PDB file of C-alpha atoms in Angstrom:
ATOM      1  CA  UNK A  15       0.000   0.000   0.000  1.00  0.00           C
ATOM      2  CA  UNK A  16       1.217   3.274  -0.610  1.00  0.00           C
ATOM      3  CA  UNK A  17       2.250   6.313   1.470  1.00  0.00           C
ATOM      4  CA  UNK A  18      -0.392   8.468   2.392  1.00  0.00           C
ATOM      5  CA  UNK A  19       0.496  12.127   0.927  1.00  0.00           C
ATOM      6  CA  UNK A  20      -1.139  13.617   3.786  1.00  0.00           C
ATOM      7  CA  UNK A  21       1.298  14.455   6.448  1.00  0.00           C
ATOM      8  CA  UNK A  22      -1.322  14.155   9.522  1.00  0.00           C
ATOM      9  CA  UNK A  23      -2.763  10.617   8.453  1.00  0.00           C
ATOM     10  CA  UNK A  24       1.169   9.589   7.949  1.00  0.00           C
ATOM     11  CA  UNK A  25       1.920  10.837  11.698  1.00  0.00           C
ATOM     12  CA  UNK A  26      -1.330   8.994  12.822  1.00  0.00           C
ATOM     13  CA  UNK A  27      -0.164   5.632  10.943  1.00  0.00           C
ATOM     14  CA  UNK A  28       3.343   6.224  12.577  1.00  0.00           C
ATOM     15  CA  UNK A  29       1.723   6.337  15.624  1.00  0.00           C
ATOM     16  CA  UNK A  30      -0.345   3.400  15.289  1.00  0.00           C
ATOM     17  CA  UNK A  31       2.958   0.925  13.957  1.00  0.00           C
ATOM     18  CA  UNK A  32       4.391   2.598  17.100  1.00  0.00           C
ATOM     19  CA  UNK A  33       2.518   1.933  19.629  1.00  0.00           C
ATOM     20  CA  UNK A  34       4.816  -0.343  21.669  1.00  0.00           C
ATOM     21  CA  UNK A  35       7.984   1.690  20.891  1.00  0.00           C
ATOM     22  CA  UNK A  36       6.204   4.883  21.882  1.00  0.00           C
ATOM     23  CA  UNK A  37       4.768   3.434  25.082  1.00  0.00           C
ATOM     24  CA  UNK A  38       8.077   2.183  26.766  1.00  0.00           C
ATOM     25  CA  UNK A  39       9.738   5.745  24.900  1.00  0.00           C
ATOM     26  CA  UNK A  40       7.070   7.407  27.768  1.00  0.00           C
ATOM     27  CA  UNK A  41       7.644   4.866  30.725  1.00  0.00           C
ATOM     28  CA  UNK A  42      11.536   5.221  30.142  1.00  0.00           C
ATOM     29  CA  UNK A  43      11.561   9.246  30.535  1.00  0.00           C
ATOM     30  CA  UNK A  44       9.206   8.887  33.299  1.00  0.00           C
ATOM     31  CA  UNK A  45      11.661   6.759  34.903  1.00  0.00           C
ATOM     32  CA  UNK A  46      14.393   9.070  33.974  1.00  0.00           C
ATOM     33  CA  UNK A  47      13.051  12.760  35.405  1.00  0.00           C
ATOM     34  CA  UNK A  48      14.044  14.144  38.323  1.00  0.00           C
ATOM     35  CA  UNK A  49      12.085  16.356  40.383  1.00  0.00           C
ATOM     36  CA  UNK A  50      13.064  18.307  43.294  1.00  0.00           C
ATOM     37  CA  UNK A  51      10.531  17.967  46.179  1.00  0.00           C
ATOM     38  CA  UNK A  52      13.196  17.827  48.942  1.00  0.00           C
ATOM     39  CA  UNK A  53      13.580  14.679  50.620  1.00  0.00           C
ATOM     40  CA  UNK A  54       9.532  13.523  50.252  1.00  0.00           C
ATOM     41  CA  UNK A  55       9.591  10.554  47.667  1.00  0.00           C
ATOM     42  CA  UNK A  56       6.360  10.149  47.553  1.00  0.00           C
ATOM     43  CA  UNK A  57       5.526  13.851  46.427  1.00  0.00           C
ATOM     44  CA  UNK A  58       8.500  13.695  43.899  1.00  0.00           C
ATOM     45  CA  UNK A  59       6.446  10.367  42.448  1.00  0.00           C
ATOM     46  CA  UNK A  60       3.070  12.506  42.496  1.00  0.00           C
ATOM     47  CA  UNK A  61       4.951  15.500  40.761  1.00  0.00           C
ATOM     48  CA  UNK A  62       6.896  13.437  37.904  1.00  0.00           C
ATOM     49  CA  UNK A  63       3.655  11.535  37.321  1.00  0.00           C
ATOM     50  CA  UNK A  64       1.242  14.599  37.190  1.00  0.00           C
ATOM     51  CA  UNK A  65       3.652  16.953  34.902  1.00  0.00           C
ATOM     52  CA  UNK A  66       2.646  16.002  31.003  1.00  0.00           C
ATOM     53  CA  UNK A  67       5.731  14.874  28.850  1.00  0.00           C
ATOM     54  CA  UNK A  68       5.950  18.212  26.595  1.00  0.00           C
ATOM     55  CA  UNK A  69       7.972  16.175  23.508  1.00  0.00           C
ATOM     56  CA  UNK A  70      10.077  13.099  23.102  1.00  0.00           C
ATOM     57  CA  UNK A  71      12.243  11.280  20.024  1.00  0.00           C
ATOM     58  CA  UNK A  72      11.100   8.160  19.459  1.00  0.00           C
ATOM     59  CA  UNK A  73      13.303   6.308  16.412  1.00  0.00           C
ATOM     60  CA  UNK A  74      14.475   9.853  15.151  1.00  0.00           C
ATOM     61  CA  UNK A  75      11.318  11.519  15.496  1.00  0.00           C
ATOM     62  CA  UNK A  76       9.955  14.331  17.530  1.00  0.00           C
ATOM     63  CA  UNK A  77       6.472  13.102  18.873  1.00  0.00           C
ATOM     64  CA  UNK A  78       4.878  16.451  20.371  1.00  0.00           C
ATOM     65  CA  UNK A  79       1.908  15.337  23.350  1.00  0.00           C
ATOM     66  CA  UNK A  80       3.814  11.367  23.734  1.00  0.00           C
ATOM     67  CA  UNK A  81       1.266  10.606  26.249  1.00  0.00           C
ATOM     68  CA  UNK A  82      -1.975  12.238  24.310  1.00  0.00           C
ATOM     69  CA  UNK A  83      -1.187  10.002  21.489  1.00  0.00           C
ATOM     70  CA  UNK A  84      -0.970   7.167  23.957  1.00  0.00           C
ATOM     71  CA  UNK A  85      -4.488   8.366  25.227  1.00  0.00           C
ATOM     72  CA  UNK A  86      -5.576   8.737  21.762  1.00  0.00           C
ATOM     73  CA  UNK A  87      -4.557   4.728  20.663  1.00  0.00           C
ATOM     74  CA  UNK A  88      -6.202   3.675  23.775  1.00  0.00           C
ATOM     75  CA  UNK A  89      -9.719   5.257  22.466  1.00  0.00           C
ATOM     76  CA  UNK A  90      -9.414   4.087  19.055  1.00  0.00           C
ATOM     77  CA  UNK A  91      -8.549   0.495  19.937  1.00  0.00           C
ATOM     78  CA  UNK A  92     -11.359   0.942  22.663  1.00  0.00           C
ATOM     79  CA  UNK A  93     -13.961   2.338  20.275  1.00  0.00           C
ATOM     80  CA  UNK A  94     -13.746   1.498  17.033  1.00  0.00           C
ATOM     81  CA  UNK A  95     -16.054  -0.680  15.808  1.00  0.00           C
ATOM     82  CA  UNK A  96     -16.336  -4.333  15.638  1.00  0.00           C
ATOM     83  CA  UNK A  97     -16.128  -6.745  12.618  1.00  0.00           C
ATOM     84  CA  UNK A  98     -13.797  -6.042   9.784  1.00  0.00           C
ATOM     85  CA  UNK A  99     -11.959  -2.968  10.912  1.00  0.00           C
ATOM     86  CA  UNK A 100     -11.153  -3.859  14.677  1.00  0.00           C
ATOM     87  CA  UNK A 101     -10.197  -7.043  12.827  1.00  0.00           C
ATOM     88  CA  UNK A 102      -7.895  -5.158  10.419  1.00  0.00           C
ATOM     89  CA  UNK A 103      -6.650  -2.852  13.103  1.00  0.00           C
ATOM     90  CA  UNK A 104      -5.225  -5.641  15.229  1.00  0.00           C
ATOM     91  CA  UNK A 105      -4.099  -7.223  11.978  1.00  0.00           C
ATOM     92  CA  UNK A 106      -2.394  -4.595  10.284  1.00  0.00           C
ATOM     93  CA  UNK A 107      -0.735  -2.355  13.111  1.00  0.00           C
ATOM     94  CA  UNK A 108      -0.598  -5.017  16.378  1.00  0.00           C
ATOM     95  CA  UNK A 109       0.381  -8.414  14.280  1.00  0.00           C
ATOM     96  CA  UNK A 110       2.131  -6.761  11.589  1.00  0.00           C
ATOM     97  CA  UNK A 111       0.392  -9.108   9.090  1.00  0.00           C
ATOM     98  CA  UNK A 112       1.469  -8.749   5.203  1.00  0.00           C
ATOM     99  CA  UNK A 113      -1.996  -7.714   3.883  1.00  0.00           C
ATOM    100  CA  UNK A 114      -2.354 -11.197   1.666  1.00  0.00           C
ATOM    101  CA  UNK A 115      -2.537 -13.121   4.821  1.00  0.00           C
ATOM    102  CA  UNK A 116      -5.424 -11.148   6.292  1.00  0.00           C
ATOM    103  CA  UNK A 117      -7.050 -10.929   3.566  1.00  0.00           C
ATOM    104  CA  UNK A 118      -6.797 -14.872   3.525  1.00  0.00           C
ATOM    105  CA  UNK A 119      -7.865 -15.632   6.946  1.00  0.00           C
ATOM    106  CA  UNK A 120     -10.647 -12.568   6.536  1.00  0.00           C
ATOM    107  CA  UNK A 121     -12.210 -13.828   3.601  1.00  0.00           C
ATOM    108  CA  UNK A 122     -11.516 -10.382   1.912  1.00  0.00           C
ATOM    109  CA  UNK A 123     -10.775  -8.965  -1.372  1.00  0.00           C
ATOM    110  CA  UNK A 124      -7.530  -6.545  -1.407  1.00  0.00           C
ATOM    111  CA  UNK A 125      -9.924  -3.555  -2.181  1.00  0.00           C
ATOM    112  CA  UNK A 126     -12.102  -4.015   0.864  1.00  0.00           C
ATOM    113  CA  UNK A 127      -8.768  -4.559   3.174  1.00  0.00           C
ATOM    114  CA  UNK A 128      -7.947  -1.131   1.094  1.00  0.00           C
ATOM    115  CA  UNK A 129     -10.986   0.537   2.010  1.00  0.00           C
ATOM    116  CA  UNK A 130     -11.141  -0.601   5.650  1.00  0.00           C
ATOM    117  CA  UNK A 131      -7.477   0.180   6.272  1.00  0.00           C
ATOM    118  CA  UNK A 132      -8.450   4.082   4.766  1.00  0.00           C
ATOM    119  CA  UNK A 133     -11.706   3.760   6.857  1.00  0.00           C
ATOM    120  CA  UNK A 134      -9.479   3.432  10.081  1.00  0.00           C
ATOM    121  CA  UNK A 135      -6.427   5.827   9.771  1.00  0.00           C
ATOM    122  CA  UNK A 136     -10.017   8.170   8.714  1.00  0.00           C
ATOM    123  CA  UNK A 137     -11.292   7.254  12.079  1.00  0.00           C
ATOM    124  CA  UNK A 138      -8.078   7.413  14.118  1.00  0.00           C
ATOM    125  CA  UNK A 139      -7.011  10.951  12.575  1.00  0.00           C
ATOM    126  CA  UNK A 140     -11.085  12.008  13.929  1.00  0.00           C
ATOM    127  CA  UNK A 141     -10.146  10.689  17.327  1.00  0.00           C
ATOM    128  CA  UNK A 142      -6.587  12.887  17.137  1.00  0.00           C
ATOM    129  CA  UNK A 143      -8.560  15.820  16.090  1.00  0.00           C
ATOM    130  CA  UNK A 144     -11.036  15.485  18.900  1.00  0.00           C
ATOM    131  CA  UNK A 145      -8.077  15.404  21.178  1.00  0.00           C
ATOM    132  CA  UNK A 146      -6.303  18.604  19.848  1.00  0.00           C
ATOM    133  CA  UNK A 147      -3.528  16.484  18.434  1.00  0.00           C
ATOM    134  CA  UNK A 148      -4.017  17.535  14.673  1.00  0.00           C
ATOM    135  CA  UNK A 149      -4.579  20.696  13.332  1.00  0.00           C
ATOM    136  CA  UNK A 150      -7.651  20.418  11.163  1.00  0.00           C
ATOM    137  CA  UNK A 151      -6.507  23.726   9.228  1.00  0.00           C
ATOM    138  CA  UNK A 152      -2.658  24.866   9.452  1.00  0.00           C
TER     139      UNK A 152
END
């Protein structure tokens, strides 16, 4: 399949292939600040946990928001609906299937995994909009 042209459906594909990698990215620079609360660990925890991650580079890219996009993936894979494209989803982005095999064990032609594959990053860029992750006019 080819590249998407549009830059915000590319940066919500790149964030759905990298889920995984941008999830421990977020745990790992949690781990990593320091906050100064004195001697109280407990309120240095609370602080570090409740201060947003403003940016982060994850495989050579700046990911703006880490832990909105992480909020994001979490309502799309909770939301989206059932059947072919939750199918697709976990297929496509979570399994890493080559589309011939999911079309095979779907039953579908390469035009519908086409079309449900748009349908989704469609969906997914909605949900980053809603969150005030994309820019609907720049």
């Amino acid at each position: 399949m080819r590249k998407p042209a549009d830059k915000r459906i590319r940066t919500v594909e790149w964030v759905l292939y990298n889920e995984q990698v941008l999830r421990v990215a977020v745990e790992e620079e949690r781990e990593r600040e320091t906050v100064d609360t004195g001697k109280d660990p407990t309120a240095r925890t609370a602080v570090r946990h409740a201060t947003p991650i403003k940016s982060l580079m994850v495989e050579g890219r700046e990911i703006l928001k880490p832990e909105k996009w992480l909020h994001m993936l979490e309502l799309v894979h909770e939301h989206i609906p059932k059947g072919d494209m939750k199918n697709v989803l976990q297929a496509r982005y979570k399994r890493r299937e080559h589309y011939r095999v999911t079309c095979r064990k779907l039953c579908m032609s390469q035009s519908k995994y086409q079309n449900t594959i748009r349908r989704i990053r469609e969906y997914a860029q909605m949900v980053a909009i809603q969150e005030g992750l994309i820019k609907i006019v720049e």
